[in-house]
């Protein structure tokens, strides 16, 4: 986690490929270790897409792909741009 807090990382993307429960746990761990980091959940399967549960588990935002691809791209650009301004 030291490398995530070294000022070079801007966001964390976590997908559901290892299972939905793992994604939730990973979100919680990342939120505890990197409280100011943007943490994004990326889900491809609508049957595993529960926005309120995602947010409750420490994520900053969530994206259902491919539907939210443009919104994800905009969020990543925003995170990168915000860091350049500071």
Coordinates of C-alpha atoms in Angstrom, one line a residue:
X1 CA 0.0 0.0 0.0
X2 CA 3.0 2.3 0.4
X3 CA 3.2 2.5 -3.4
X4 CA -0.5 3.4 -3.7
X5 CA 0.1 6.3 -1.3
X6 CA 3.3 7.6 -2.9
X7 CA 1.6 10.3 -4.9
X8 CA 1.8 8.5 -8.2
X9 CA -1.4 6.5 -8.1
X10 CA -4.6 8.4 -8.9
X11 CA -7.3 5.7 -8.8
X12 CA -7.9 2.1 -8.2
X13 CA -10.0 0.0 -10.5
X14 CA -11.5 -3.2 -9.1
X15 CA -13.5 -5.7 -11.2
X16 CA -15.7 -8.6 -10.3
X17 CA -13.7 -11.3 -12.1
X18 CA -12.6 -12.9 -8.8
X19 CA -16.1 -12.9 -7.4
X20 CA -18.5 -10.2 -6.1
X21 CA -17.6 -10.8 -2.5
X22 CA -13.9 -10.5 -3.2
X23 CA -14.6 -7.2 -5.0
X24 CA -16.4 -5.9 -2.0
X25 CA -13.6 -7.0 0.4
X26 CA -11.0 -5.5 -1.9
X27 CA -12.9 -2.2 -1.9
X28 CA -13.1 -2.2 1.9
X29 CA -9.3 -2.9 2.3
X30 CA -8.4 -0.3 -0.3
X31 CA -10.6 2.3 1.4
X32 CA -9.0 1.6 4.8
X33 CA -5.5 1.8 3.4
X34 CA -6.0 4.6 1.0
X35 CA -8.7 6.8 2.4
X36 CA -8.3 9.7 -0.1
X37 CA -7.9 7.5 -3.2
X38 CA -10.7 7.2 -5.8
X39 CA -11.8 3.6 -5.9
X40 CA -13.9 2.5 -8.9
X41 CA -15.9 -0.7 -9.2
X42 CA -16.1 -2.1 -12.8
X43 CA -18.8 -4.7 -13.5
X44 CA -19.7 -6.4 -16.8
X45 CA -22.6 -8.6 -15.6
X46 CA -25.8 -6.7 -14.7
X47 CA -26.8 -9.6 -12.4
X48 CA -23.9 -8.6 -10.2
X49 CA -24.4 -4.9 -10.3
X50 CA -25.7 -3.5 -7.0
X51 CA -24.8 0.2 -6.8
X52 CA -25.8 0.9 -3.2
X53 CA -23.9 -2.2 -2.0
X54 CA -20.9 -1.1 -4.0
X55 CA -20.8 2.3 -2.5
X56 CA -21.4 0.9 1.0
X57 CA -18.2 -1.2 0.6
X58 CA -15.9 1.8 0.1
X59 CA -16.1 2.5 -3.6
X60 CA -16.1 6.1 -4.9
X61 CA -18.2 5.2 -8.0
X62 CA -19.3 2.3 -10.0
X63 CA -19.5 1.4 -13.7
X64 CA -21.5 -1.2 -15.6
X65 CA -19.7 -1.9 -18.8
X66 CA -20.1 -1.4 -21.7
X67 CA -23.0 0.9 -20.8
X68 CA -20.9 3.3 -18.6
X69 CA -17.7 3.2 -20.7
X70 CA -17.8 6.9 -21.5
X71 CA -18.5 7.8 -17.9
X72 CA -15.6 5.7 -16.7
X73 CA -13.3 7.3 -19.3
X74 CA -14.5 10.8 -18.1
X75 CA -13.9 9.8 -14.4
X76 CA -10.4 8.6 -15.1
X77 CA -9.6 11.8 -17.1
X78 CA -11.0 13.9 -14.2
X79 CA -8.9 12.1 -11.6
X80 CA -5.7 12.6 -13.7
X81 CA -6.5 16.2 -14.4
X82 CA -7.3 17.0 -10.8
X83 CA -3.9 15.7 -9.8
X84 CA -2.1 17.8 -12.3
X85 CA -3.8 20.9 -10.9
X86 CA -2.6 20.3 -7.3

